[in-house]
Coordinates of C-alpha atoms in Angstrom, one line a residue:
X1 CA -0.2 -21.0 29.3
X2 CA 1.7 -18.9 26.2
X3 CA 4.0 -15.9 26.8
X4 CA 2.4 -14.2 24.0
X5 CA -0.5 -15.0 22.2
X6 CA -1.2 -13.2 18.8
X7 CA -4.4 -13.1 16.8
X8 CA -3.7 -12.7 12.8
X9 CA -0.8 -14.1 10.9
X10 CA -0.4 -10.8 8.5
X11 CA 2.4 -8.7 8.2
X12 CA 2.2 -7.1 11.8
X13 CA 1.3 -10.8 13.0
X14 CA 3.8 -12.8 11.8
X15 CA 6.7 -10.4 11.9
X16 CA 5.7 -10.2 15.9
X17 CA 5.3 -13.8 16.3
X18 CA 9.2 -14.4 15.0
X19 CA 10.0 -11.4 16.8
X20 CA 9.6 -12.9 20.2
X21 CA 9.9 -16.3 19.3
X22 CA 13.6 -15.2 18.6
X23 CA 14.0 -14.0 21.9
X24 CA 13.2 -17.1 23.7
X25 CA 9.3 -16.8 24.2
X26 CA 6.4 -19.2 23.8
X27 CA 4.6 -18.1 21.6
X28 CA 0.6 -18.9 19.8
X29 CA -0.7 -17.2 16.6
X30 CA -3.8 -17.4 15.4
X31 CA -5.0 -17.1 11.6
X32 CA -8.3 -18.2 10.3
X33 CA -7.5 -18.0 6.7
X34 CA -3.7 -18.4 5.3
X35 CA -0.6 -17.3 6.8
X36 CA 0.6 -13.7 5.2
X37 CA -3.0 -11.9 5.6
X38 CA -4.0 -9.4 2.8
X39 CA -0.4 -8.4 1.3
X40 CA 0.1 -11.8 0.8
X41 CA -2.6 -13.3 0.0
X42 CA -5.0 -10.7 -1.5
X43 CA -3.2 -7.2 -1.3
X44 CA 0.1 -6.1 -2.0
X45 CA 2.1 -9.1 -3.8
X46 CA -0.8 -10.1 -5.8
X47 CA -1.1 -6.9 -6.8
X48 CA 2.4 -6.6 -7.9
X49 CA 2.3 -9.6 -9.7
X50 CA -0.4 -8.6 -11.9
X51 CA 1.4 -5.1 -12.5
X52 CA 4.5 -6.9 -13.5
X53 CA 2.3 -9.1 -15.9
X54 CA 1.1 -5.6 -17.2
X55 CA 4.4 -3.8 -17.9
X56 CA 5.9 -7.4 -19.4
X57 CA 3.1 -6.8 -21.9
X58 CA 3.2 -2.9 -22.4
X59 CA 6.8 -3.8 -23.0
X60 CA 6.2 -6.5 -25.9
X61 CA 2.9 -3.8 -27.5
X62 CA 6.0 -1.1 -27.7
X63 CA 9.0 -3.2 -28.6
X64 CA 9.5 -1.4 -32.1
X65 CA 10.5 2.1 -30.0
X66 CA 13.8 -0.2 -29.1
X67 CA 13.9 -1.3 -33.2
X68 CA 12.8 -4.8 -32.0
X69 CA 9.9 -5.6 -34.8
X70 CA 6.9 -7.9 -35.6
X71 CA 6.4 -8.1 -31.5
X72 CA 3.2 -6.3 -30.8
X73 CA 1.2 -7.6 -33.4
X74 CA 1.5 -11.0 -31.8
X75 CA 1.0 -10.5 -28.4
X76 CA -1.8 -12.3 -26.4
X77 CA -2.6 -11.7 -22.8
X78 CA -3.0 -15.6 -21.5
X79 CA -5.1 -14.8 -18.6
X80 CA -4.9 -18.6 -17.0
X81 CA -1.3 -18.0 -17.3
X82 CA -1.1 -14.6 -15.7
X83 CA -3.1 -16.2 -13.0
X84 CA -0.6 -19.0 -12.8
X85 CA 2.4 -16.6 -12.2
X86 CA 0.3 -14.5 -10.0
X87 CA -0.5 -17.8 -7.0
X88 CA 2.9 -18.9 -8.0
X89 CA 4.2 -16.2 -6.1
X90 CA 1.3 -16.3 -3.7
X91 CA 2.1 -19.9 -2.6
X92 CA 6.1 -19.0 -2.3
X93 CA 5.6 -16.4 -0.4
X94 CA 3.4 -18.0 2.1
X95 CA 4.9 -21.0 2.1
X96 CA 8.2 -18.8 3.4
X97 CA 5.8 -17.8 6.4
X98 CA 4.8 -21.1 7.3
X99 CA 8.8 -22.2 6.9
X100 CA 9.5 -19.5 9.4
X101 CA 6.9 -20.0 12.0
X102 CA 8.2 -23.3 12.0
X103 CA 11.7 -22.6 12.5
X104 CA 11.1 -20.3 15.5
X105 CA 9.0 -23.2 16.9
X106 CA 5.5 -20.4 16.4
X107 CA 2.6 -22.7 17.3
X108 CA 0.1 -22.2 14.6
X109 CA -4.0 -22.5 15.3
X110 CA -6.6 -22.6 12.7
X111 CA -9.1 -21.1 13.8
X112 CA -11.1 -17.5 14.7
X113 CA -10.6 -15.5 17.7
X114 CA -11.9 -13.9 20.6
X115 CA -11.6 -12.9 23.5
X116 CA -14.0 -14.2 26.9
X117 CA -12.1 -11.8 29.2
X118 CA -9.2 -9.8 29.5
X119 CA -6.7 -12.9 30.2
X120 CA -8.6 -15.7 28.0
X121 CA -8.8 -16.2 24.6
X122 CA -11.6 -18.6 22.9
X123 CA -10.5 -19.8 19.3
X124 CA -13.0 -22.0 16.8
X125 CA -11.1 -24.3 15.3
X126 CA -12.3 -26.8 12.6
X127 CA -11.5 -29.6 15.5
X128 CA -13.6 -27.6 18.1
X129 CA -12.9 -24.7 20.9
X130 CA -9.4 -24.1 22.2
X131 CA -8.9 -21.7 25.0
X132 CA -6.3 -19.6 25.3
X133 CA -4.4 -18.6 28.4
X134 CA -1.2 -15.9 27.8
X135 CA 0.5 -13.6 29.9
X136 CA 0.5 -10.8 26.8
X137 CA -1.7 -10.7 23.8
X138 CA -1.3 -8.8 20.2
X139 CA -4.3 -8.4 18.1
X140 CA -3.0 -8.0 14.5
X141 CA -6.5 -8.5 12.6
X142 CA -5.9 -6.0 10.1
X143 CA -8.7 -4.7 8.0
X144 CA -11.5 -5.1 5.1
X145 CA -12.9 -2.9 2.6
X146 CA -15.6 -0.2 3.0
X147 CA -18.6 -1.0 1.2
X148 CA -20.9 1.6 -0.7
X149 CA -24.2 1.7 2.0
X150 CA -26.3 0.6 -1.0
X151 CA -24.4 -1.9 -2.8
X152 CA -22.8 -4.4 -1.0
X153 CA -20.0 -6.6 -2.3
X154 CA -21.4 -9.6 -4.5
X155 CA -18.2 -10.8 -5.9
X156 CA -19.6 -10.6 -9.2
X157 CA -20.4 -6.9 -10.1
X158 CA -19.9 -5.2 -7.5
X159 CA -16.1 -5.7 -6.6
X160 CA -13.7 -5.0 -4.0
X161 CA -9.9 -5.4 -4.6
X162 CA -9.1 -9.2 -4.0
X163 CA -12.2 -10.0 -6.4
X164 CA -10.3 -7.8 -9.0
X165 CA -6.8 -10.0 -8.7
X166 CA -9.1 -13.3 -10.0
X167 CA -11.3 -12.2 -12.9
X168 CA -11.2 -14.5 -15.6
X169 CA -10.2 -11.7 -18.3
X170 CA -10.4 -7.6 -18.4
X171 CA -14.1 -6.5 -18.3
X172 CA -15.0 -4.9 -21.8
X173 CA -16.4 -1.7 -19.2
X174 CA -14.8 -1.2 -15.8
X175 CA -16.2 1.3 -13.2
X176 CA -13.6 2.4 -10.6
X177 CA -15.3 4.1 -7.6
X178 CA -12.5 5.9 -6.2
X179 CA -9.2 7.6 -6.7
X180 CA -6.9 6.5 -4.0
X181 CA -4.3 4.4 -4.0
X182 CA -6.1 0.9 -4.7
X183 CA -8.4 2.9 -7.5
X184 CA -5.7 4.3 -9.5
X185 CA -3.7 1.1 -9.8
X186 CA -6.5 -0.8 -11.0
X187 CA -7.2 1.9 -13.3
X188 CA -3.6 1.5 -14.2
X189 CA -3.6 -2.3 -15.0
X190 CA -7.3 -3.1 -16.7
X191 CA -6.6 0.7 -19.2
X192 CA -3.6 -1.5 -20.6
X193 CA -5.2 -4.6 -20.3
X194 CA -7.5 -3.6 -23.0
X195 CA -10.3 -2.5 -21.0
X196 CA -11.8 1.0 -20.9
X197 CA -12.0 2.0 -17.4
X198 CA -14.5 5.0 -15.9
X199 CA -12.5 6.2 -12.7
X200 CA -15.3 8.7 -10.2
X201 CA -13.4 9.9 -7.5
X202 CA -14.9 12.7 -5.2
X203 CA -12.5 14.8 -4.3
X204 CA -10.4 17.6 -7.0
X205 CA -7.8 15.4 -7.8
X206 CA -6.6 11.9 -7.8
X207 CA -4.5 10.9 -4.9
X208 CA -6.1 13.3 -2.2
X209 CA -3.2 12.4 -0.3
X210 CA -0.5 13.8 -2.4
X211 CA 0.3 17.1 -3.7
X212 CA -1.7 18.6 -6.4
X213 CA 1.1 18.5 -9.3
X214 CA 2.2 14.8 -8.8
X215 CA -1.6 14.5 -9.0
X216 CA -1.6 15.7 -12.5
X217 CA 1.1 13.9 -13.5
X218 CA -0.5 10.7 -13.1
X219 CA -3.7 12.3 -14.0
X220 CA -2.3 13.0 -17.5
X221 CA -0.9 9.3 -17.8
X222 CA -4.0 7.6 -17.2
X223 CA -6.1 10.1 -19.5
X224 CA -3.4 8.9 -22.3
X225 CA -4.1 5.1 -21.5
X226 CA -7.6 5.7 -21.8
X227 CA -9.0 6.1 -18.7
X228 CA -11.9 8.6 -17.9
X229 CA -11.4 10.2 -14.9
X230 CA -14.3 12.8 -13.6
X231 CA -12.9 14.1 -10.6
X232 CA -15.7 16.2 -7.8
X233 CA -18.0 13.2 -8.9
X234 CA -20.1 10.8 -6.8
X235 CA -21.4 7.6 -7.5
X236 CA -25.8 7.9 -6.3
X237 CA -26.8 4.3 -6.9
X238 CA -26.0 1.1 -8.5
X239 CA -28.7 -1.4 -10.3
X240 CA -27.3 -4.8 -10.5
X241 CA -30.2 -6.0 -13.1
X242 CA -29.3 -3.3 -15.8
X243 CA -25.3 -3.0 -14.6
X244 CA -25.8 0.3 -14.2
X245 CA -24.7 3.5 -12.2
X246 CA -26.1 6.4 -11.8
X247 CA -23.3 9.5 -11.9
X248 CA -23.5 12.9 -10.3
X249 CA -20.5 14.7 -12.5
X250 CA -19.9 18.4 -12.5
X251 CA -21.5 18.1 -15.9
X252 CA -24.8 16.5 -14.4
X253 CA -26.3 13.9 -13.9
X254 CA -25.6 10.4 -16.1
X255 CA -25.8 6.9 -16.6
X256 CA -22.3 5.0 -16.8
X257 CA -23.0 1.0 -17.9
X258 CA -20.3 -1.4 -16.9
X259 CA -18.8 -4.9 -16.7
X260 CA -18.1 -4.8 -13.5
X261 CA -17.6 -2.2 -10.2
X262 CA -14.7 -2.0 -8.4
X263 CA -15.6 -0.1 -5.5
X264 CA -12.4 1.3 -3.6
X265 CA -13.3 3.7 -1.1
X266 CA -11.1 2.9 1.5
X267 CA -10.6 0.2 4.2
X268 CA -11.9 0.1 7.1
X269 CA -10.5 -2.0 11.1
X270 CA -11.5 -5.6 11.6
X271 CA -12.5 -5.0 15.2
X272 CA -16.1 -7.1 15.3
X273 CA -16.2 -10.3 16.5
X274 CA -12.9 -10.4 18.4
X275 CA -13.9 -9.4 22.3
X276 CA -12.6 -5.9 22.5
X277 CA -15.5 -5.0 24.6
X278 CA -14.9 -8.3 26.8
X279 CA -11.1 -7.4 27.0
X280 CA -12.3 -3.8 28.1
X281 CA -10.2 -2.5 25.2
X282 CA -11.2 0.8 23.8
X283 CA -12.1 1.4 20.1
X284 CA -13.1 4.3 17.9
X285 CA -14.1 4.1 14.0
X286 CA -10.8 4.7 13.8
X287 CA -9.6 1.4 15.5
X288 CA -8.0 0.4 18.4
X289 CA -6.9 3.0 20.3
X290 CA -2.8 2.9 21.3
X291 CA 0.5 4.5 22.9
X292 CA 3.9 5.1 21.1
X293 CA 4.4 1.1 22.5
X294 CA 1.3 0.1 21.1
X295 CA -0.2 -1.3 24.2
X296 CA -4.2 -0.5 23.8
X297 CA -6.1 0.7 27.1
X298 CA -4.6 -2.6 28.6
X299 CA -1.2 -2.5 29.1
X300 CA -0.6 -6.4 28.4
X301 CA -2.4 -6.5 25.0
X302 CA -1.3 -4.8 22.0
X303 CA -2.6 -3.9 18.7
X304 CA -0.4 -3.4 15.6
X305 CA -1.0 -3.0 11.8
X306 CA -4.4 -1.7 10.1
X307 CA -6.3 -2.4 13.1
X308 CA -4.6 0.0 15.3
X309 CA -6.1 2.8 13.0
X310 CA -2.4 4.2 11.8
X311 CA -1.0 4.3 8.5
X312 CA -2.4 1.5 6.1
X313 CA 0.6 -0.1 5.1
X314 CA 2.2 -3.7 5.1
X315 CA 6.0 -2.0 6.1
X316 CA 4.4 0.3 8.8
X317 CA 2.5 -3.1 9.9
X318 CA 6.2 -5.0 9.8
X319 CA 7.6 -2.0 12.4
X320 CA 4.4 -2.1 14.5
X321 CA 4.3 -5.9 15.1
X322 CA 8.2 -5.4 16.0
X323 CA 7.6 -3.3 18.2
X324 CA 4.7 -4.5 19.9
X325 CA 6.8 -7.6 20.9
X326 CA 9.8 -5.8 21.8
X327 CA 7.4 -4.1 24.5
X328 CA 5.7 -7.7 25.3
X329 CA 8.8 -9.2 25.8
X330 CA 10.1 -6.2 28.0
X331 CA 12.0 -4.1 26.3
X332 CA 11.2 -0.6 25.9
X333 CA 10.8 0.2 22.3
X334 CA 8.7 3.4 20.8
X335 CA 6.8 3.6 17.5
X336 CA 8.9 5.6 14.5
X337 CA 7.0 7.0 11.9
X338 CA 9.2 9.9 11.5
X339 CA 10.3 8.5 7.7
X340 CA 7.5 6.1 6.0
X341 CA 7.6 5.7 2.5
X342 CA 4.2 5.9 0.8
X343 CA 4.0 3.6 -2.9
X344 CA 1.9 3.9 -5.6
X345 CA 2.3 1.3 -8.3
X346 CA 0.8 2.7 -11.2
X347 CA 1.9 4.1 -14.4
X348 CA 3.9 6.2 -14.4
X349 CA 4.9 4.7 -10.7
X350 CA 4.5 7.5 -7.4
X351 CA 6.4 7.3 -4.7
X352 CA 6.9 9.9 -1.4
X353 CA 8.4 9.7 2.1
X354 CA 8.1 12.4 4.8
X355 CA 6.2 15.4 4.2
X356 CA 4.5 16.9 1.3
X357 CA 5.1 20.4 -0.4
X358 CA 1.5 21.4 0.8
X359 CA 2.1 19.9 4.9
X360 CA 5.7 21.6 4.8
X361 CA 4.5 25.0 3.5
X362 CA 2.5 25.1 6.9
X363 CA 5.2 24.6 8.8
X364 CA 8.5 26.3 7.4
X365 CA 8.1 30.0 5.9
X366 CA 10.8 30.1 3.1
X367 CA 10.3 26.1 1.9
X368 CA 13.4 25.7 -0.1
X369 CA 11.9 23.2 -3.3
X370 CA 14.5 21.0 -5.8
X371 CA 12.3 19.8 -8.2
X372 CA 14.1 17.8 -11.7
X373 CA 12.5 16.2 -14.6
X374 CA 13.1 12.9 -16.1
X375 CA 12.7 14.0 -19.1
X376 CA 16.4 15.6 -18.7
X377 CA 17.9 11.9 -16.8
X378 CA 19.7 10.1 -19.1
X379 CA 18.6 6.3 -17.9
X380 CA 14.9 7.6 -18.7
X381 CA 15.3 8.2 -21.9
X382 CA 17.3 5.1 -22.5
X383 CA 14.1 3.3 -20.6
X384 CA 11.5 5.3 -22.7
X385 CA 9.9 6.2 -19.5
X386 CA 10.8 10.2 -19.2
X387 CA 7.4 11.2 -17.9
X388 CA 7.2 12.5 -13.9
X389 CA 9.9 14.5 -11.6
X390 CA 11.6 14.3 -8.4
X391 CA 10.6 16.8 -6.0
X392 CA 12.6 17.7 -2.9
X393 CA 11.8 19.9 0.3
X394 CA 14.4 21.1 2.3
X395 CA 13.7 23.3 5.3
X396 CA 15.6 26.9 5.3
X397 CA 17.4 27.2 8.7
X398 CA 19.6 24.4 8.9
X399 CA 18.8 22.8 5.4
X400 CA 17.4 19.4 6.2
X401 CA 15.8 17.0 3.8
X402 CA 12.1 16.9 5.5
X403 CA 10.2 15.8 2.1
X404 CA 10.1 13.8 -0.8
X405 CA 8.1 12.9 -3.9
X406 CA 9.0 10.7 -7.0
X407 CA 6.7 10.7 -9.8
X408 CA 8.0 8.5 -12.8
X409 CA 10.3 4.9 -13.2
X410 CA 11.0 2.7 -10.9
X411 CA 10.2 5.9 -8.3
X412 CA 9.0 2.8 -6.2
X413 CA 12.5 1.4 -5.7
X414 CA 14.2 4.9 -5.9
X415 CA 12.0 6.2 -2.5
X416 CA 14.3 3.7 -0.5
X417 CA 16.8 6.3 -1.1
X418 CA 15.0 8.9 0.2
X419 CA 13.9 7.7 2.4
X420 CA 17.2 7.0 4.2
X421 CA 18.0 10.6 4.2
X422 CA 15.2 11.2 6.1
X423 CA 15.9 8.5 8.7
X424 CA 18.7 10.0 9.0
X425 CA 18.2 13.4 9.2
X426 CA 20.6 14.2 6.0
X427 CA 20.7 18.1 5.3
X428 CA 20.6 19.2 1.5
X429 CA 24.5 20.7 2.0
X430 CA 25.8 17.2 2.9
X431 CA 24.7 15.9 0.0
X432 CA 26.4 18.3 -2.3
X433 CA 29.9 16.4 -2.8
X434 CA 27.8 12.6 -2.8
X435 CA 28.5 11.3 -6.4
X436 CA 25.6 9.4 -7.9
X437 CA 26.0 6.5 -10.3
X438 CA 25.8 7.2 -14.0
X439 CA 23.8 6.6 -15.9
X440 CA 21.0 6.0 -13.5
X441 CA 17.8 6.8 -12.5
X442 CA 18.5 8.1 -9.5
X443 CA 21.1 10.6 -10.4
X444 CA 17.6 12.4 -10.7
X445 CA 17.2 13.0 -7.0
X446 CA 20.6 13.8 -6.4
X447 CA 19.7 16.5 -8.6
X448 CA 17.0 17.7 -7.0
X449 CA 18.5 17.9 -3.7
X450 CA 21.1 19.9 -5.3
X451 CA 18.6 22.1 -6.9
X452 CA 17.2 23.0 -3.9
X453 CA 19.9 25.0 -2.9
X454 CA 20.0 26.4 -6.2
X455 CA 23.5 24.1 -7.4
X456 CA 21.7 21.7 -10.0
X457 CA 23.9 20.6 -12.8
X458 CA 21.8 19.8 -15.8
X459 CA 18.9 22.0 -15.1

């Protein structure tokens, strides 16, 4: 008999399963693959890796705009290298996981998951079946791509986003079916990488998600790296024998030959195969359904990270699984998603935390809006990198910070910021005597937050 039994060792997983260790339970976590789930693994740091690989080479193409000569004309991309650098980070990274569960004394099963009944557990293991017995249980299975309906994934051609991280060179012709997130960063990495990259993404602009003018900022970026983007496109059908797609474009109707298909249409809960309906825990297409303590329709099992349906990413999986074993080990902790910062690592990078200008306008009449360039920060232009703006929404009663959006460098890193005034509620007029480091990057949304109230400096 466990305290707490946990099924996945990602991000929510893991973080629960040292999480409650740490506070004196027994606890059991179960992974069938490695230790770290997608971010690790297949997702995020990989990902990141390969970005940094990217930018490392943009850098060395463009050395002569710093007077540094003779650079670009030499530079090779080494892809067993690159691939080298990319599972050396892997294997650190998971190899801290494994450090950790050890250290909080996390018993660790190999194996696949589900449950028999509500209070039972049965896990394959390479050695045989191990049941389970635990007083609470967290199911932290995370999720998997969404397939086209009539081209499944082959790992060869048709791609989905961990294929993409361990192909042996850039394709010559890359087909990106979608514009999300995953799509555009891809689009991002293989354009510099040499390849030329055909982005179809259904909906008016990239980046449904954001507003439309940080949209066309990255828009613009990618058109000058190459990419072709037809936006209000679908993708009909794929032939694996000619590698080729057929294109419904508000042009018509074409034929697009490629490489290879990355297919990035979204993600999609891992709920089959782990018992829900034998737990009696209920399940939409959106995942498992839960409360602001993430306890599903049984109070003693929880879900936490993509499986639970919420927001898709590793941080918000991090605060879920902490949560979830606050509650298990009784303490009465709530879900806070009232300041999540939203990343985009492409080029230029995008960045956002709280609401956007088009979700704020529906709720406050009078939106006060900072917006300021890069092209007018100092540190960008020392950078070369003065594409993008900050944008800041400020609500008009009592002034509060209740949005922001970074388009441009390093807007990844600069969101922390941000995001801290939103977790802490920080009103636009509080921030008018902070002084900002110069020269930085982030003098920029200092800026903006001062330009919302109409007292920007150097705009």
């Amino acid at each position: 008999m466990h305290d707490i039994a946990i099924i996945g060792g990602g991000p929510a997983g893991y973080v629960a399963a040292i999480t409650a260790a740490r506070r004196g339970k027994k606890v059991v976590l179960i992974e069938q693959k490695e230790l770290g789930g997608t971010c690790l693994n297949e997702g995020c740091m990989p990902t990141k890796a390969l970005l940094e690989c990217v930018e490392t080479y943009q850098h060395v193409l463009h050395a002569d705009r710093f007077g540094i000569e003779g650079a670009g004309a030499q530079a090779q991309i080494n892809w067993g290298k690159v691939h080298d650098y990319k599972q050396g980070i892997v294997r650190k990274l998971t190899g801290g996981v494994q450090y950790l569960m050890k250290r909080n004394q996390v018993q660790v099963i190999r194996g696949s998951a589900s449950f028999q009944d509500e209070h039972t557990l049965q896990v394959h293991t390479p050695d045989g079946i191990v049941v389970i017995e635990a007083e609470k249980y967290i199911v932290a299975t995370g999720a998997e791509p969404i397939a086209l309906p009539f081209a499944p994934f082959d790992g060869e051609w048709v791609l989905g986003s961990s294929h993409c991280l361990s192909l042996p060179a850039a394709p010559p012709v890359m087909l990106i079916v979608g514009g999300g997130v995953i799509g555009c960063e891809f689009a991002s990495v293989y354009s510099r990488m040499g390849s030329r990259v055909i982005l179809i993404e259904m909906a008016g602009q990239l980046l449904p998600g954001e507003d439309s003018d940080i949209a066309c900022i990255l828009e613009k970026s990618l058109r000058d790296s190459g990419v072709e983007i037809y936006l209000e496109s679908s993708v009909l059908s794929l032939d694996r024998a000619s590698k080729t797609a057929r294109v419904r474009t508000a042009e018509g109707m074409s034929e697009v030959m490629a490489d290879a298909v990355l297919v990035a249409i979204g993600r999609k809960p891992r709920v089959s195969g782990i018992g829900l309906e034998q737990a009696g825990i209920r399940c939409t297409a959106r995942g498992i359904e839960v409360n602001e303590q993430m306890q599903t329709s049984q109070p003693h099992i929880y879900a936490v990270g993509d499986v639970a349906g919420g927001i898709q990413l590793a941080h918000v999986a991090f605060h879920e699984g902490e949560v979830a074993a606050l509650g298990a080990c009784g303490e009465d902790v709530t879900i806070n998603f009232r300041a999540v910062p939203r990343c985009i690592y492409t080029s230029p990078e995008v960045a956002s935390v709280g609401l956007t200008e088009r979700q704020a306008r529906e709720q406050y009449e009078g939106l006060l809006v900072g917006e300021f360039p890069f092209s007018a920060n100092g540190k960008a232009m020392i950078v070369q990198e003065i594409s993008g703006k900050v944008k800041v929404l400020v609500e008009p009663v009592y002034h509060e910070i209740v949005g922001v959006t970074l388009v441009g460098p390093r807007a990844t890193e600069l969101i922390g910021q941000a995001t801290l005034l939103l977790h802490a509620e920080m009103t636009a007029d509080a921030m008018e005597s902070f002084i900002a480091p110069h020269p930085t990057l982030s003098e920029a949304l200092l800026e903006a937050v001062r330009g919302a109230l109409g007292h920007a400096i150097h705009s």
